Tab-separated table of C-alpha atoms in Angstrom:
chain	number	residue	atom	x	y	z
H	1	MET	CA	92.707	24.328	-12.735
H	2	LYS	CA	95.140	25.307	-10.027
H	3	ARG	CA	92.582	24.324	-7.394
H	4	VAL	CA	92.094	20.905	-9.008
H	5	PHE	CA	95.671	19.938	-9.810
H	6	GLY	CA	97.393	22.317	-7.475
H	7	VAL	CA	100.510	24.339	-8.145
H	8	LYS	CA	103.715	22.560	-8.943
H	9	LYS	CA	106.092	23.168	-6.144
H	10	ASN	CA	109.669	24.144	-6.876
H	11	LYS	CA	111.981	21.399	-5.735
H	12	ASP	CA	114.782	22.415	-3.424
H	13	PRO	CA	118.260	21.872	-4.862
H	14	PRO	CA	119.995	18.778	-3.566
H	15	PRO	CA	122.370	19.384	-0.710
H	16	SER	CA	125.973	19.869	-1.644
H	17	ILE	CA	128.791	17.781	-0.311
H	18	GLU	CA	129.859	20.604	1.973
H	19	ASP	CA	126.342	20.862	3.469
H	20	ALA	CA	126.074	17.111	4.037
H	21	ASN	CA	129.541	16.981	5.559
H	22	GLU	CA	128.749	19.853	7.907
H	23	ARG	CA	125.464	18.271	9.007
H	24	ILE	CA	127.068	14.900	9.739
H	25	SER	CA	129.922	16.587	11.608
H	26	LYS	CA	127.401	18.318	13.884
H	27	ARG	CA	125.694	14.989	14.613
H	28	GLY	CA	129.061	13.457	15.421
H	29	ASP	CA	129.828	16.255	17.853
H	30	SER	CA	126.462	15.696	19.588
H	31	VAL	CA	127.175	11.973	19.951
H	32	ASP	CA	130.625	12.743	21.373
H	33	GLU	CA	129.056	14.920	24.052
H	34	LYS	CA	126.686	12.111	25.044
H	35	ILE	CA	129.564	9.645	25.256
H	36	LYS	CA	131.496	12.021	27.526
H	37	LYS	CA	128.489	12.268	29.895
H	38	LEU	CA	128.174	8.486	29.985
H	39	ASP	CA	131.888	8.177	30.772
H	40	ALA	CA	131.499	10.511	33.719
H	41	GLU	CA	128.513	8.513	34.951
H	42	LEU	CA	130.455	5.259	34.622
H	43	SER	CA	133.285	6.742	36.686
H	44	ARG	CA	130.854	7.469	39.523
H	45	TYR	CA	129.462	3.929	39.413
H	46	LYS	CA	132.985	2.503	39.541
H	47	GLU	CA	133.702	4.453	42.686
H	48	GLN	CA	130.433	3.318	44.256
H	49	ILE	CA	131.178	-0.316	43.435
H	50	LYS	CA	134.578	-0.005	45.141
H	51	LYS	CA	133.035	1.495	48.267
H	52	THR	CA	130.010	-0.829	48.444
H	53	ARG	CA	130.260	-4.243	50.058
H	54	PRO	CA	129.280	-7.256	48.028
H	55	GLY	CA	125.575	-7.754	48.176
H	56	PRO	CA	122.297	-6.491	46.751
H	57	ALA	CA	123.424	-2.829	46.892
H	58	GLN	CA	126.561	-3.524	44.921
H	59	GLU	CA	124.636	-5.584	42.378
H	60	ALA	CA	122.199	-2.717	41.860
H	61	VAL	CA	125.074	-0.325	41.162
H	62	LYS	CA	126.594	-2.832	38.741
H	63	ALA	CA	123.283	-3.103	36.890
H	64	ARG	CA	123.118	0.666	36.467
H	65	ALA	CA	126.723	0.738	35.265
H	66	MET	CA	125.930	-2.060	32.803
H	67	ARG	CA	123.032	-0.067	31.392
H	68	VAL	CA	125.197	3.041	30.969
H	69	LEU	CA	127.930	0.960	29.355
H	70	LYS	CA	125.438	-0.433	26.799
H	71	GLN	CA	124.338	3.086	25.919
H	72	LYS	CA	127.932	4.116	25.526
H	73	ARG	CA	128.606	1.206	23.158
H	74	MET	CA	125.559	2.180	21.110
H	75	TYR	CA	126.659	5.797	20.831
H	76	GLU	CA	130.183	4.743	19.946
H	77	GLY	CA	128.776	2.620	17.094
H	78	GLN	CA	126.790	5.614	15.842
H	79	ARG	CA	129.840	7.809	16.109
H	80	ASP	CA	131.930	5.349	14.096
H	81	MET	CA	129.220	5.226	11.442
H	82	LEU	CA	129.125	9.025	11.242
H	83	TYR	CA	132.908	9.139	10.991
H	84	ASN	CA	132.800	6.695	8.081
H	85	GLN	CA	130.196	8.803	6.319
H	86	THR	CA	132.294	11.903	6.853
H	87	PHE	CA	135.340	10.102	5.472
H	88	ASN	CA	133.411	9.034	2.377
H	89	LEU	CA	132.138	12.557	1.834
H	90	ASP	CA	135.679	13.900	2.147
H	91	GLN	CA	136.865	11.490	-0.519
H	92	VAL	CA	134.027	12.436	-2.840
H	93	GLN	CA	134.639	16.131	-2.216
H	94	PHE	CA	138.348	15.693	-2.921
H	95	ALA	CA	137.583	13.891	-6.181
H	96	ALA	CA	135.052	16.564	-7.192
H	97	GLU	CA	137.528	19.345	-6.478
H	98	GLY	CA	140.159	17.492	-8.487
H	99	ILE	CA	137.788	17.298	-11.449
H	100	LYS	CA	137.000	21.007	-11.143
H	101	ASP	CA	140.692	21.802	-11.077
H	102	ALA	CA	141.215	19.640	-14.166
H	103	GLN	CA	138.398	21.454	-15.954
H	104	GLN	CA	139.885	24.834	-15.120
H	105	THR	CA	143.296	23.635	-16.234
H	106	MET	CA	141.907	22.396	-19.553
H	107	SER	CA	140.070	25.673	-20.076
H	108	ALA	CA	143.241	27.648	-19.363
H	109	LEU	CA	145.269	25.442	-21.704
H	110	LYS	CA	142.727	25.851	-24.506
H	111	SER	CA	142.750	29.620	-24.103
H	112	ALA	CA	146.551	29.713	-24.038
H	113	ASN	CA	146.736	27.405	-27.066
H	114	LYS	CA	144.406	29.637	-29.041
H	115	GLU	CA	146.356	32.751	-28.079
H	116	LEU	CA	149.665	31.070	-28.903
H	117	LYS	CA	148.448	30.027	-32.327
H	118	GLY	CA	147.396	33.604	-33.044
H	119	MET	CA	150.811	34.885	-31.984
H	120	MET	CA	152.651	32.269	-34.033
H	121	LYS	CA	150.884	33.462	-37.175
H	122	THR	CA	152.610	36.825	-36.848
H	123	VAL	CA	156.069	35.296	-36.335
H	124	LYS	CA	157.848	33.413	-39.131
H	125	ILE	CA	161.091	31.493	-38.859
H	126	GLN	CA	162.223	32.773	-42.248
H	127	ASP	CA	161.781	36.367	-41.124
H	128	ILE	CA	163.862	35.666	-38.011
H	129	ASP	CA	166.630	34.082	-40.105
H	130	ASN	CA	166.641	37.031	-42.484
H	131	LEU	CA	166.784	39.446	-39.582
H	132	GLN	CA	169.717	37.580	-38.080
H	133	ASP	CA	171.580	37.644	-41.409
H	134	GLU	CA	171.002	41.371	-41.770
H	135	MET	CA	172.255	41.967	-38.237
H	136	MET	CA	175.420	39.968	-38.951
H	137	ASP	CA	176.055	42.015	-42.117
H	138	LEU	CA	175.520	45.263	-40.237
H	139	MET	CA	177.953	44.174	-37.514
H	140	ASP	CA	180.589	43.322	-40.149
H	141	VAL	CA	180.152	46.713	-41.803
H	142	SER	CA	180.381	48.430	-38.424
H	143	ASN	CA	183.643	46.618	-37.635
H	144	GLU	CA	185.101	47.651	-40.988
H	145	ILE	CA	184.127	51.272	-40.339
H	146	GLN	CA	185.753	51.203	-36.911
H	147	GLU	CA	188.953	49.691	-38.312
H	148	THR	CA	189.082	52.280	-41.081
H	149	LEU	CA	188.558	55.188	-38.693
H	150	GLY	CA	191.184	53.801	-36.307
H	151	ARG	CA	193.894	53.516	-39.007
H	152	SER	CA	197.050	55.648	-38.401
H	153	TYR	CA	198.129	58.019	-41.192
H	154	ASN	CA	201.830	58.137	-40.162
H	155	VAL	CA	202.540	54.443	-40.424
H	156	PRO	CA	203.221	53.260	-43.998
H	157	ASP	CA	201.668	50.046	-45.114
H	158	ASP	CA	204.846	48.598	-46.720
H	159	ILE	CA	206.975	48.274	-43.553
H	160	ASP	CA	208.994	45.082	-43.372
H	161	GLU	CA	208.481	43.386	-40.024
H	162	GLU	CA	211.852	41.595	-40.238
H	163	GLU	CA	213.606	44.941	-40.690
H	164	LEU	CA	211.809	46.322	-37.647
H	165	MET	CA	212.839	43.298	-35.600
H	166	GLY	CA	216.487	43.828	-36.640
H	167	GLU	CA	216.369	47.467	-35.546
H	168	LEU	CA	214.844	46.441	-32.254
H	169	ASP	CA	217.618	43.900	-31.619
H	170	ALA	CA	220.269	46.492	-32.431
H	171	LEU	CA	218.660	48.969	-30.043
H	172	GLU	CA	218.652	46.391	-27.261
H	173	LEU	CA	222.352	45.598	-27.924
H	174	ASP	CA	223.266	49.279	-27.816
H	175	MET	CA	221.445	49.709	-24.528
H	176	GLY	CA	223.326	46.723	-23.097
H	177	ASN	CA	226.724	48.195	-24.077
H	178	GLU	CA	225.875	51.500	-22.449
H	179	THR	CA	225.288	49.853	-19.070
H	180	GLU	CA	228.409	47.616	-19.056
H	181	ALA	CA	230.848	50.115	-17.432
H	182	ASP	CA	229.738	49.878	-13.780
H	183	GLY	CA	226.194	50.467	-14.837
H	184	VAL	CA	227.013	54.039	-15.985
H	185	PRO	CA	225.673	55.098	-19.405
H	186	SER	CA	228.179	56.134	-22.028
H	187	TYR	CA	227.086	59.735	-21.990
H	188	LEU	CA	227.959	59.921	-18.260
H	189	GLN	CA	231.387	58.220	-18.567
H	190	PRO	CA	234.617	60.379	-18.582
H	191	ASP	CA	235.915	61.664	-21.897
H	192	LYS	CA	238.641	59.418	-23.421
H	193	GLU	CA	239.582	61.681	-26.348
H	194	THR	CA	243.254	62.716	-26.911
H	195	ASP	CA	244.665	65.972	-25.576
H	196	LEU	CA	243.993	68.769	-28.015
H	197	ASP	CA	247.034	70.787	-26.773
H	198	SER	CA	249.465	68.029	-27.668
H	199	GLU	CA	247.850	67.649	-31.031
H	200	LEU	CA	248.201	71.441	-31.729
H	201	ASN	CA	251.895	71.573	-30.428
H	202	LEU	CA	251.244	74.703	-28.329
H	203	PRO	CA	254.114	76.004	-26.103
H	204	PRO	CA	253.785	75.470	-22.397
H	205	ALA	CA	252.529	78.285	-20.203
H	206	PRO	CA	255.283	80.486	-18.603
H	207	THR	CA	256.271	79.724	-15.043
H	208	GLY	CA	258.091	81.765	-12.359
H	209	GLN	CA	258.931	85.488	-12.592
H	210	THR	CA	258.820	87.340	-15.859
H	211	ALA	CA	261.877	89.141	-17.189
H	212	VAL	CA	262.131	92.887	-16.456
H	213	PRO	CA	262.578	95.008	-19.554
H	214	ALA	CA	265.921	96.885	-19.935
H	215	GLY	CA	266.008	100.420	-18.580
H	216	ARG	CA	263.331	99.678	-15.930
H	217	SER	CA	264.421	99.989	-12.339
H	218	ASN	CA	262.867	98.860	-9.122
H	219	PRO	CA	261.405	95.642	-10.310
H	220	GLN	CA	258.309	94.570	-8.460
H	221	ASN	CA	257.605	91.193	-7.101
H	222	GLU	CA	255.070	89.106	-8.944
H	223	ASP	CA	252.662	86.525	-7.659
H	224	GLU	CA	252.212	83.015	-8.974
H	225	LEU	CA	250.031	84.320	-11.798
H	226	GLY	CA	252.657	86.812	-13.037
H	227	LEU	CA	250.850	89.847	-11.682
H	228	PRO	CA	252.470	92.565	-9.495
H	229	ALA	CA	252.341	91.562	-5.911
H	230	VAL	CA	250.532	93.834	-3.516
H	231	PRO	CA	252.952	95.236	-0.890
H	232	ARG	CA	252.247	94.200	2.611
H	233	ALA	CA	252.125	96.730	5.387
H	234	SER	CA	254.902	96.397	7.892
H	235	ILE	CA	253.949	95.300	11.314
H	236	ARG	CA	255.074	97.646	14.036
H	237	GLY	CA	255.937	96.404	17.382
């Protein structure tokens, strides 16, 4: 049967856009090389025409230059056609890549949507609200505990604030009176109390020499304190 009908050949896969674009680009490069050679040849003919006198020789050079110019125009047309094909392939390739990117984006979004739905099933708004309420209650209790622990035991709770303010004003007034006398506090100012001696009517202290008792001879001189004066040694000349 295989000899009669033959074996079905496997068809080659169609060329991709990248392959077609690469093949056309190579053809365009080949045409560009041909055009460059023709340009160089035309330059030589132009120089020959300038150096040749008008006549049959110059006409022959012009004919050759005309032939080269026609070939150049033909290759330029082919090059333009190849450039247009390359441009069209680039547009198609850009559109195909855009579609592939869109497909990948849609696939990623579907996967993320599915995963997000699964995660949302484990999270409930009511549970979050309850958790927030419990946290607020715990914070209030914590503040009350801190206030209770920070309470002072020496300060009574029934203190009148107006009474405290009155004591504070009196203290400030007392401090102002202390600094009135040349800025010297009262406890550093001289004592202004009355003389205790005059109040007790004590006799004045004795002055001068004391009386010598009767029957005592050779009285001694006394100093200003009423004590016997020390005799001074005579000075000999």
